[in-house]
Amino acid sequence: MSFLNLKADRSKYPQRDADGKMQIDLDSHKFVKLWQGPNHPGVTGNMSVELTLAGDEIVEAKTHVGYLHRGFEKLIERRLFIQGMQTSIRMCVAEPDSNEYVYCTAIEELSNVEIPEMAKWIRTLILEMARLQSLVRVVPGQAGTFGLGLGVQWGVYMRELILDRFEELTGGRVYHMFMTPGGVRGLLPDGFKTRMEENLKEIESFAHRIDDLIFNNVVFKKRAVDTAVIDPSWIDNYGITGFVARSAGFNRDVRKSFPYLIYDQLDFEPKVMEYSDIYNRAKVRWFDILTTVDLIRQIMRKMPEKGDFKAQTPNVLHWTAPKGETYVRSESSRGEYGMYVVTDGTNKPRRVNLRGVSYTHAICVLEDLLVGVNIADVAAVMVSLQTCPPEIER
Amino acid sequence: MNTLIDRLAKLFSISDVVHQRPNLAFVTTPMENTIHLITHLRDRESFSLFVMLSCVDWIEDNQFQLTYVLNNPTEKIDVGIRCFINRDSATMESAHYLWKQVATYQRELKEMYGIDFPGSPRVDESFILEGWDNIPPMRRDFDTKKYSEETFFPRERPQSNDPAQYMKSKLYPDE
């Protein structure tokens, strides 16, 4: 074997047996096991990836979770419906409002509670604010995985602007719980729209600077283009949703296919691209920033000034739901975010099961996508799928 | 949705049809037919997207309910397929060959409920728990509080002193 011809040799191993399983013999010294995570700056949260390397190329990857597990779903089964709120929102720190929405909506649907029009507008506003604070952090974060840290710092600042508005509206910066079964907890504060508009102008300007800084950066392009390409045939086979599916040419957006709240009254078209590599997966989310800014403006312009924001509901301490089951979904910044809820006629849910985006994206998709990737690009691939481990170990 | 349910009723044994929303229905089918029905929905009815697989423990009936939620992206409708299996011999036919992510759901259900899916890839590998030696924790008869108390309490704590007494003994030993 010539050392000058390593690449050609790599294609010969690992050998596969008759069942197609890789035969990885670490004693052969052709392979190295390396754990990326759980304590690693290139891992997106409480998880690790067990990598098997041939040289610097990955031949096998396995996702490991279990570093966070608090048994959210088990805990909710032992709590009143209203108590489930505090637990359910913690299943995703980065964007907890999607949890609020799907949990509240499932309880309302199973209890036959119709929320007022005003509550729908405010819920939609909250969901879009949550999407924006998530996107402004992760889009420049994609370049951060290639060593371009400046955009990340800008992104953290931009996120803080939205968190300021969240604090003003809800009292909380990260976890909000402004939605509650039956509606929301209040109306917008005076002057909220003006301050939000100032923030949106700044974020819009930031988005264009990010375009110059990242998407025209030669290093970023060199490393992101044609890396970790998702074939369109994977989309249905792996259950890929959201921006990852849209970057591969599939117009999958729950806000369009299953319009909820007041999304059918808003004018928007999610960006769809044709080739899902790291570059396009970042670019499609960059377009999402602009779309979200526009959506927030539309919501603030079209929403009524006043109105009932909470429906009559049973006393939360004695709230029971008849026997039933439902599946409620929403579009988070990462993709389809759903919750399957079963009730049995008592004052506690029988089963609450989150369908997080990362359950598919960070396990079967990531494990297969990493094969053939250079070790230096692992963090970039994870961020390009926007993985969020708490969704896996609920 | 109604026409779909009618078509399915002609081919499969389905019951307990619940139209939860205009675009979401739940049906129950015997466990022997479940994978056939799911395969039919995928191949003949364009339910190309597997949404999730969940389990509900009906301990009072000694049954597990498995719910497969499928999505038809073209028609924009969902179907939830329920089947019931015995808790004491919890084994279900694997559907891992239909969609890639199904194996992950089945691996989790093996660990959390003790439901076996023979033939499913890596189904015996630990998913979240490591070295778990109790009954599967998501079963209703697993008592979280009792387990925590037995496993984590009482903890051995460093010896501590009553601050007032300690100060008195140090500062005013003769009093």
Short mmCIF file of N, CA, C and O in Angstrom, two decimals, chain A residues 114-227:
data_model
loop_
_atom_site.label_atom_id
_atom_site.label_comp_id
_atom_site.label_asym_id
_atom_site.label_seq_id
_atom_site.Cartn_x
_atom_site.Cartn_y
_atom_site.Cartn_z
N GLU A 114 -62.35 25.92 22.59
CA GLU A 114 -62.01 26.75 21.42
C GLU A 114 -61.41 28.05 21.91
O GLU A 114 -62.01 28.75 22.72
N ILE A 115 -60.20 28.35 21.46
CA ILE A 115 -59.55 29.57 21.97
C ILE A 115 -60.00 30.78 21.17
O ILE A 115 -60.37 30.68 20.00
N PRO A 116 -59.99 31.98 21.79
CA PRO A 116 -60.44 33.20 21.08
C PRO A 116 -59.49 33.58 19.95
O PRO A 116 -58.33 33.17 19.92
N GLU A 117 -60.02 34.41 19.03
CA GLU A 117 -59.25 34.85 17.87
C GLU A 117 -57.97 35.58 18.29
O GLU A 117 -56.89 35.37 17.74
N MET A 118 -58.09 36.44 19.30
CA MET A 118 -56.94 37.22 19.75
C MET A 118 -55.81 36.30 20.24
O MET A 118 -54.63 36.57 19.98
N ALA A 119 -56.19 35.25 20.92
CA ALA A 119 -55.18 34.30 21.42
C ALA A 119 -54.45 33.63 20.27
O ALA A 119 -53.24 33.37 20.35
N LYS A 120 -55.17 33.38 19.17
CA LYS A 120 -54.52 32.76 18.01
C LYS A 120 -53.45 33.68 17.44
O LYS A 120 -52.36 33.24 17.07
N TRP A 121 -53.77 34.97 17.36
CA TRP A 121 -52.79 35.92 16.82
C TRP A 121 -51.56 36.00 17.70
O TRP A 121 -50.42 36.00 17.22
N ILE A 122 -51.80 36.08 19.01
CA ILE A 122 -50.65 36.22 19.92
C ILE A 122 -49.83 34.93 19.94
O ILE A 122 -48.59 34.98 19.97
N ARG A 123 -50.50 33.81 19.89
CA ARG A 123 -49.74 32.54 19.83
C ARG A 123 -48.87 32.49 18.56
O ARG A 123 -47.72 32.05 18.60
N THR A 124 -49.45 32.92 17.45
CA THR A 124 -48.68 32.91 16.21
C THR A 124 -47.48 33.84 16.32
O THR A 124 -46.37 33.50 15.88
N LEU A 125 -47.71 35.01 16.91
CA LEU A 125 -46.60 35.96 17.10
C LEU A 125 -45.50 35.33 17.95
O LEU A 125 -44.31 35.43 17.61
N ILE A 126 -45.88 34.67 19.03
CA ILE A 126 -44.89 34.04 19.91
C ILE A 126 -44.11 32.96 19.15
O ILE A 126 -42.88 32.86 19.26
N LEU A 127 -44.82 32.15 18.38
CA LEU A 127 -44.14 31.08 17.64
C LEU A 127 -43.14 31.64 16.64
O LEU A 127 -42.05 31.10 16.45
N GLU A 128 -43.51 32.74 15.99
CA GLU A 128 -42.60 33.34 15.01
C GLU A 128 -41.42 34.03 15.71
O GLU A 128 -40.29 34.01 15.20
N MET A 129 -41.67 34.64 16.86
CA MET A 129 -40.56 35.23 17.62
C MET A 129 -39.59 34.12 18.05
O MET A 129 -38.37 34.29 18.00
N ALA A 130 -40.15 32.99 18.47
CA ALA A 130 -39.30 31.87 18.88
C ALA A 130 -38.48 31.36 17.70
O ALA A 130 -37.29 31.04 17.83
N ARG A 131 -39.11 31.31 16.53
CA ARG A 131 -38.39 30.86 15.33
C ARG A 131 -37.24 31.83 15.02
O ARG A 131 -36.12 31.40 14.74
N LEU A 132 -37.53 33.12 15.15
CA LEU A 132 -36.52 34.11 14.80
C LEU A 132 -35.32 34.06 15.75
O LEU A 132 -34.17 34.07 15.32
N GLN A 133 -35.60 33.98 17.06
CA GLN A 133 -34.48 33.95 18.01
C GLN A 133 -33.64 32.69 17.82
O GLN A 133 -32.45 32.67 18.10
N SER A 134 -34.28 31.62 17.36
CA SER A 134 -33.53 30.39 17.10
C SER A 134 -32.68 30.53 15.83
O SER A 134 -31.49 30.18 15.82
N LEU A 135 -33.28 31.08 14.79
CA LEU A 135 -32.57 31.17 13.50
C LEU A 135 -31.39 32.14 13.55
O LEU A 135 -30.34 31.86 12.96
N VAL A 136 -31.56 33.28 14.21
CA VAL A 136 -30.46 34.25 14.21
C VAL A 136 -29.25 33.71 14.97
O VAL A 136 -28.14 34.19 14.82
N ARG A 137 -29.47 32.71 15.78
CA ARG A 137 -28.36 32.09 16.49
C ARG A 137 -27.70 30.98 15.67
O ARG A 137 -26.48 30.87 15.62
N VAL A 138 -28.53 30.16 15.01
CA VAL A 138 -27.95 28.97 14.37
C VAL A 138 -27.42 29.24 12.96
O VAL A 138 -26.52 28.53 12.51
N VAL A 139 -27.96 30.21 12.26
CA VAL A 139 -27.46 30.44 10.89
C VAL A 139 -26.00 30.89 10.92
O VAL A 139 -25.14 30.28 10.26
N PRO A 140 -25.64 31.92 11.69
CA PRO A 140 -24.20 32.22 11.80
C PRO A 140 -23.44 31.13 12.54
O PRO A 140 -22.24 30.96 12.33
N GLY A 141 -24.15 30.37 13.38
CA GLY A 141 -23.50 29.26 14.08
C GLY A 141 -22.97 28.23 13.12
O GLY A 141 -21.98 27.53 13.40
N GLN A 142 -23.60 28.12 11.97
CA GLN A 142 -23.10 27.19 10.95
C GLN A 142 -21.69 27.57 10.51
O GLN A 142 -20.82 26.70 10.34
N ALA A 143 -21.46 28.86 10.34
CA ALA A 143 -20.11 29.29 9.98
C ALA A 143 -19.15 29.14 11.16
O ALA A 143 -17.97 28.90 10.97
N GLY A 144 -19.71 29.26 12.36
CA GLY A 144 -18.88 29.06 13.55
C GLY A 144 -18.25 27.69 13.61
O GLY A 144 -17.13 27.53 14.11
N THR A 145 -18.95 26.69 13.08
CA THR A 145 -18.39 25.34 13.09
C THR A 145 -17.19 25.21 12.15
O THR A 145 -16.44 24.24 12.23
N PHE A 146 -17.01 26.17 11.28
CA PHE A 146 -15.83 26.18 10.41
C PHE A 146 -14.80 27.20 10.89
O PHE A 146 -13.87 27.53 10.16
N GLY A 147 -15.00 27.72 12.09
CA GLY A 147 -14.02 28.62 12.67
C GLY A 147 -14.30 30.08 12.46
O GLY A 147 -13.51 30.93 12.87
N LEU A 148 -15.42 30.42 11.85
CA LEU A 148 -15.75 31.82 11.62
C LEU A 148 -16.66 32.31 12.74
O LEU A 148 -17.88 32.20 12.68
N GLY A 149 -16.04 32.81 13.80
CA GLY A 149 -16.79 33.06 15.02
C GLY A 149 -17.50 34.39 15.10
O GLY A 149 -18.36 34.58 15.95
N LEU A 150 -17.16 35.31 14.23
CA LEU A 150 -17.71 36.66 14.37
C LEU A 150 -19.23 36.68 14.24
O LEU A 150 -19.95 37.29 15.03
N GLY A 151 -19.72 35.97 13.23
CA GLY A 151 -21.17 35.93 13.01
C GLY A 151 -21.92 35.35 14.20
O GLY A 151 -23.04 35.75 14.50
N VAL A 152 -21.27 34.39 14.87
CA VAL A 152 -21.92 33.78 16.03
C VAL A 152 -22.16 34.84 17.10
O VAL A 152 -23.22 34.88 17.73
N GLN A 153 -21.14 35.69 17.31
CA GLN A 153 -21.30 36.72 18.34
C GLN A 153 -22.38 37.73 17.95
O GLN A 153 -23.17 38.17 18.78
N TRP A 154 -22.42 38.07 16.68
CA TRP A 154 -23.51 38.93 16.21
C TRP A 154 -24.86 38.24 16.48
O TRP A 154 -25.82 38.88 16.92
N GLY A 155 -24.90 36.96 16.17
CA GLY A 155 -26.15 36.21 16.32
C GLY A 155 -26.63 36.17 17.75
O GLY A 155 -27.83 36.29 18.02
N VAL A 156 -25.70 36.00 18.69
CA VAL A 156 -26.08 35.99 20.10
C VAL A 156 -26.70 37.33 20.49
O VAL A 156 -27.70 37.39 21.21
N TYR A 157 -26.11 38.43 19.97
CA TYR A 157 -26.67 39.75 20.26
C TYR A 157 -28.08 39.88 19.67
O TYR A 157 -29.00 40.38 20.33
N MET A 158 -28.24 39.42 18.42
CA MET A 158 -29.56 39.54 17.77
C MET A 158 -30.60 38.73 18.53
O MET A 158 -31.76 39.14 18.68
N ARG A 159 -30.18 37.57 19.02
CA ARG A 159 -31.12 36.75 19.79
C ARG A 159 -31.55 37.48 21.07
O ARG A 159 -32.71 37.42 21.47
N GLU A 160 -30.59 38.18 21.68
CA GLU A 160 -30.91 38.90 22.90
C GLU A 160 -32.00 39.96 22.66
O GLU A 160 -32.81 40.23 23.54
N LEU A 161 -31.99 40.54 21.46
CA LEU A 161 -33.03 41.54 21.16
C LEU A 161 -34.42 40.92 21.24
O LEU A 161 -35.35 41.51 21.80
N ILE A 162 -34.53 39.72 20.67
CA ILE A 162 -35.84 39.05 20.70
C ILE A 162 -36.15 38.59 22.12
O ILE A 162 -37.31 38.63 22.57
N LEU A 163 -35.12 38.15 22.85
CA LEU A 163 -35.37 37.73 24.23
C LEU A 163 -35.84 38.92 25.08
O LEU A 163 -36.62 38.75 26.02
N ASP A 164 -35.34 40.12 24.76
CA ASP A 164 -35.84 41.32 25.45
C ASP A 164 -37.35 41.47 25.23
O ASP A 164 -38.10 41.79 26.15
N ARG A 165 -37.76 41.25 23.98
CA ARG A 165 -39.20 41.38 23.69
C ARG A 165 -39.99 40.27 24.38
O ARG A 165 -41.10 40.47 24.84
N PHE A 166 -39.39 39.08 24.44
CA PHE A 166 -40.06 37.99 25.16
C PHE A 166 -40.21 38.35 26.63
O PHE A 166 -41.25 38.11 27.25
N GLU A 167 -39.16 38.93 27.20
CA GLU A 167 -39.20 39.29 28.62
C GLU A 167 -40.27 40.34 28.85
O GLU A 167 -41.01 40.29 29.84
N GLU A 168 -40.35 41.29 27.91
CA GLU A 168 -41.35 42.35 28.05
C GLU A 168 -42.77 41.77 27.97
O GLU A 168 -43.65 42.17 28.72
N LEU A 169 -42.95 40.80 27.06
CA LEU A 169 -44.28 40.26 26.85
C LEU A 169 -44.66 39.23 27.92
O LEU A 169 -45.79 39.22 28.41
N THR A 170 -43.72 38.38 28.27
CA THR A 170 -44.09 37.21 29.09
C THR A 170 -43.48 37.22 30.49
O THR A 170 -43.93 36.47 31.34
N GLY A 171 -42.43 37.99 30.67
CA GLY A 171 -41.74 37.97 31.96
C GLY A 171 -40.57 37.03 31.97
O GLY A 171 -39.75 37.05 32.88
N GLY A 172 -40.46 36.16 30.99
CA GLY A 172 -39.36 35.20 30.94
C GLY A 172 -38.54 35.37 29.68
O GLY A 172 -39.06 35.82 28.65
N ARG A 173 -37.27 35.02 29.75
CA ARG A 173 -36.43 35.18 28.57
C ARG A 173 -36.35 33.87 27.77
O ARG A 173 -36.53 33.86 26.56
N VAL A 174 -36.09 32.77 28.44
CA VAL A 174 -35.92 31.50 27.72
C VAL A 174 -37.22 30.69 27.74
O VAL A 174 -37.73 30.28 26.71
N TYR A 175 -37.73 30.43 28.94
CA TYR A 175 -39.02 29.73 29.04
C TYR A 175 -40.10 30.77 29.30
O TYR A 175 -39.97 31.59 30.20
N HIS A 176 -41.19 30.68 28.53
CA HIS A 176 -42.16 31.76 28.58
C HIS A 176 -43.49 31.40 29.20
O HIS A 176 -44.02 32.12 30.01
N MET A 177 -44.05 30.28 28.77
CA MET A 177 -45.36 29.82 29.27
C MET A 177 -46.41 30.92 29.19
O MET A 177 -47.22 31.09 30.11
N PHE A 178 -46.37 31.70 28.13
CA PHE A 178 -47.39 32.72 27.93
C PHE A 178 -48.67 32.08 27.39
O PHE A 178 -49.75 32.56 27.60
N MET A 179 -48.46 30.98 26.66
CA MET A 179 -49.63 30.21 26.23
C MET A 179 -50.08 29.38 27.42
O MET A 179 -49.26 28.91 28.21
N THR A 180 -51.35 29.20 27.51
CA THR A 180 -51.90 28.39 28.59
C THR A 180 -53.12 27.68 28.02
O THR A 180 -53.73 28.20 27.08
N PRO A 181 -53.46 26.51 28.51
CA PRO A 181 -54.65 25.86 27.95
C PRO A 181 -55.86 26.79 28.02
O PRO A 181 -56.22 27.26 29.10
N GLY A 182 -56.40 27.11 26.86
CA GLY A 182 -57.52 28.05 26.79
C GLY A 182 -57.18 29.36 26.12
O GLY A 182 -58.05 30.12 25.77
N GLY A 183 -55.90 29.65 25.93
CA GLY A 183 -55.55 30.90 25.27
C GLY A 183 -54.16 31.36 25.63
O GLY A 183 -53.21 30.57 25.63
N VAL A 184 -54.03 32.64 25.94
CA VAL A 184 -52.75 33.20 26.37
C VAL A 184 -52.98 33.99 27.65
O VAL A 184 -54.11 34.20 28.07
N ARG A 185 -51.89 34.46 28.24
CA ARG A 185 -52.02 35.09 29.56
C ARG A 185 -52.30 36.59 29.51
O ARG A 185 -52.56 37.19 30.54
N GLY A 186 -52.20 37.20 28.36
CA GLY A 186 -52.46 38.64 28.32
C GLY A 186 -52.32 39.21 26.92
O GLY A 186 -52.05 38.47 25.96
N LEU A 187 -52.50 40.51 26.83
CA LEU A 187 -52.36 41.21 25.55
C LEU A 187 -50.95 41.78 25.43
O LEU A 187 -50.16 41.74 26.39
N LEU A 188 -50.64 42.35 24.27
CA LEU A 188 -49.33 42.95 24.08
C LEU A 188 -49.22 44.22 24.93
O LEU A 188 -50.17 44.99 25.03
N PRO A 189 -48.04 44.47 25.52
CA PRO A 189 -47.87 45.71 26.29
C PRO A 189 -47.91 46.92 25.37
O PRO A 189 -47.65 46.81 24.16
N ASP A 190 -48.18 48.09 25.95
CA ASP A 190 -48.18 49.33 25.17
C ASP A 190 -46.79 49.58 24.58
O ASP A 190 -45.78 49.45 25.28
N GLY A 191 -46.74 49.95 23.31
CA GLY A 191 -45.47 50.26 22.67
C GLY A 191 -44.66 49.04 22.24
O GLY A 191 -43.56 49.17 21.71
N PHE A 192 -45.23 47.86 22.46
CA PHE A 192 -44.51 46.62 22.12
C PHE A 192 -44.20 46.56 20.62
O PHE A 192 -43.08 46.24 20.22
N LYS A 193 -45.20 46.91 19.82
CA LYS A 193 -45.01 46.80 18.36
C LYS A 193 -43.91 47.74 17.88
O LYS A 193 -43.14 47.38 16.99
N THR A 194 -43.86 48.93 18.44
CA THR A 194 -42.83 49.90 18.03
C THR A 194 -41.43 49.36 18.34
O THR A 194 -40.53 49.40 17.51
N ARG A 195 -41.28 48.85 19.55
CA ARG A 195 -39.98 48.32 19.95
C ARG A 195 -39.62 47.08 19.13
O ARG A 195 -38.47 46.89 18.75
N MET A 196 -40.62 46.27 18.85
CA MET A 196 -40.36 45.09 18.02
C MET A 196 -39.92 45.49 16.62
O MET A 196 -38.98 44.91 16.05
N GLU A 197 -40.55 46.52 16.07
CA GLU A 197 -40.19 46.98 14.73
C GLU A 197 -38.74 47.47 14.70
O GLU A 197 -38.00 47.19 13.74
N GLU A 198 -38.32 48.16 15.75
CA GLU A 198 -36.91 48.59 15.82
C GLU A 198 -35.97 47.38 15.81
O GLU A 198 -34.95 47.36 15.13
N ASN A 199 -36.34 46.35 16.57
CA ASN A 199 -35.53 45.13 16.61
C ASN A 199 -35.51 44.44 15.24
O ASN A 199 -34.46 43.94 14.79
N LEU A 200 -36.65 44.42 14.59
CA LEU A 200 -36.73 43.73 13.29
C LEU A 200 -35.84 44.42 12.26
O LEU A 200 -35.19 43.77 11.44
N LYS A 201 -35.80 45.77 12.31
CA LYS A 201 -34.94 46.51 11.37
C LYS A 201 -33.49 46.13 11.60
O LYS A 201 -32.72 45.92 10.65
N GLU A 202 -33.12 46.03 12.86
CA GLU A 202 -31.73 45.69 13.17
C GLU A 202 -31.41 44.26 12.72
O GLU A 202 -30.34 43.98 12.18
N ILE A 203 -32.36 43.36 12.94
CA ILE A 203 -32.14 41.96 12.55
C ILE A 203 -32.09 41.82 11.03
O ILE A 203 -31.31 41.05 10.47
N GLU A 204 -32.91 42.60 10.36
CA GLU A 204 -32.91 42.55 8.89
C GLU A 204 -31.54 43.01 8.36
O GLU A 204 -30.98 42.38 7.45
N SER A 205 -31.03 44.06 8.95
CA SER A 205 -29.71 44.55 8.55
C SER A 205 -28.64 43.50 8.85
O SER A 205 -27.73 43.26 8.05
N PHE A 206 -28.80 42.87 10.02
CA PHE A 206 -27.88 41.80 10.40
C PHE A 206 -27.90 40.66 9.37
O PHE A 206 -26.86 40.12 8.99
N ALA A 207 -29.09 40.31 8.92
CA ALA A 207 -29.22 39.20 7.97
C ALA A 207 -28.42 39.49 6.70
O ALA A 207 -27.75 38.60 6.15
N HIS A 208 -28.46 40.71 6.24
CA HIS A 208 -27.73 41.05 5.03
C HIS A 208 -26.22 41.07 5.27
O HIS A 208 -25.44 40.69 4.40
N ARG A 209 -25.82 41.48 6.50
CA ARG A 209 -24.39 41.43 6.82
C ARG A 209 -23.92 39.98 6.91
O ARG A 209 -22.81 39.63 6.52
N ILE A 210 -24.79 39.12 7.43
CA ILE A 210 -24.46 37.69 7.51
C ILE A 210 -24.27 37.11 6.11
O ILE A 210 -23.39 36.29 5.85
N ASP A 211 -25.09 37.58 5.19
CA ASP A 211 -24.97 37.11 3.81
C ASP A 211 -23.59 37.45 3.26
O ASP A 211 -22.93 36.62 2.62
N ASP A 212 -23.16 38.68 3.53
CA ASP A 212 -21.82 39.08 3.06
C ASP A 212 -20.73 38.32 3.79
O ASP A 212 -19.75 37.88 3.20
N LEU A 213 -20.90 38.18 5.09
CA LEU A 213 -19.85 37.61 5.92
C LEU A 213 -19.66 36.11 5.68
O LEU A 213 -18.54 35.61 5.64
N ILE A 214 -20.76 35.41 5.52
CA ILE A 214 -20.70 33.94 5.50
C ILE A 214 -20.88 33.37 4.10
O ILE A 214 -20.03 32.62 3.60
N PHE A 215 -21.98 33.73 3.47
CA PHE A 215 -22.33 33.01 2.25
C PHE A 215 -21.47 33.41 1.05
O PHE A 215 -21.51 32.76 0.01
N ASN A 216 -20.73 34.49 1.20
CA ASN A 216 -19.76 34.84 0.15
C ASN A 216 -18.33 34.60 0.62
O ASN A 216 -17.39 35.03 -0.05
N ASN A 217 -18.20 33.92 1.74
CA ASN A 217 -16.87 33.65 2.28
C ASN A 217 -16.29 32.41 1.60
O ASN A 217 -16.92 31.35 1.56
N VAL A 218 -15.09 32.54 1.09
CA VAL A 218 -14.53 31.46 0.28
C VAL A 218 -14.26 30.22 1.11
O VAL A 218 -14.44 29.09 0.64
N VAL A 219 -13.84 30.41 2.38
CA VAL A 219 -13.57 29.24 3.22
C VAL A 219 -14.87 28.50 3.53
O VAL A 219 -14.96 27.26 3.44
N PHE A 220 -15.89 29.28 3.85
CA PHE A 220 -17.19 28.67 4.15
C PHE A 220 -17.71 27.89 2.93
O PHE A 220 -18.15 26.76 3.05
N LYS A 221 -17.61 28.52 1.78
CA LYS A 221 -18.12 27.86 0.57
C LYS A 221 -17.31 26.60 0.26
O LYS A 221 -17.85 25.56 -0.09
N LYS A 222 -16.00 26.73 0.43
CA LYS A 222 -15.13 25.60 0.11
C LYS A 222 -15.48 24.38 0.98
O LYS A 222 -15.47 23.25 0.52
N ARG A 223 -15.81 24.65 2.25
CA ARG A 223 -16.06 23.53 3.14
C ARG A 223 -17.53 23.09 3.18
O ARG A 223 -17.83 21.94 3.49
N ALA A 224 -18.44 24.00 2.89
CA ALA A 224 -19.87 23.67 3.04
C ALA A 224 -20.51 23.14 1.75
O ALA A 224 -21.42 22.32 1.81
N VAL A 225 -20.00 23.60 0.62
CA VAL A 225 -20.61 23.16 -0.64
C VAL A 225 -20.22 21.70 -0.90
O VAL A 225 -19.07 21.31 -0.74
N ASP A 226 -21.20 20.93 -1.27
CA ASP A 226 -21.03 19.51 -1.60
C ASP A 226 -20.63 18.65 -0.41
O ASP A 226 -20.18 17.52 -0.60
N THR A 227 -20.78 19.15 0.79
CA THR A 227 -20.48 18.34 1.97
C THR A 227 -21.77 17.85 2.60
O THR A 227 -22.72 18.61 2.75
#
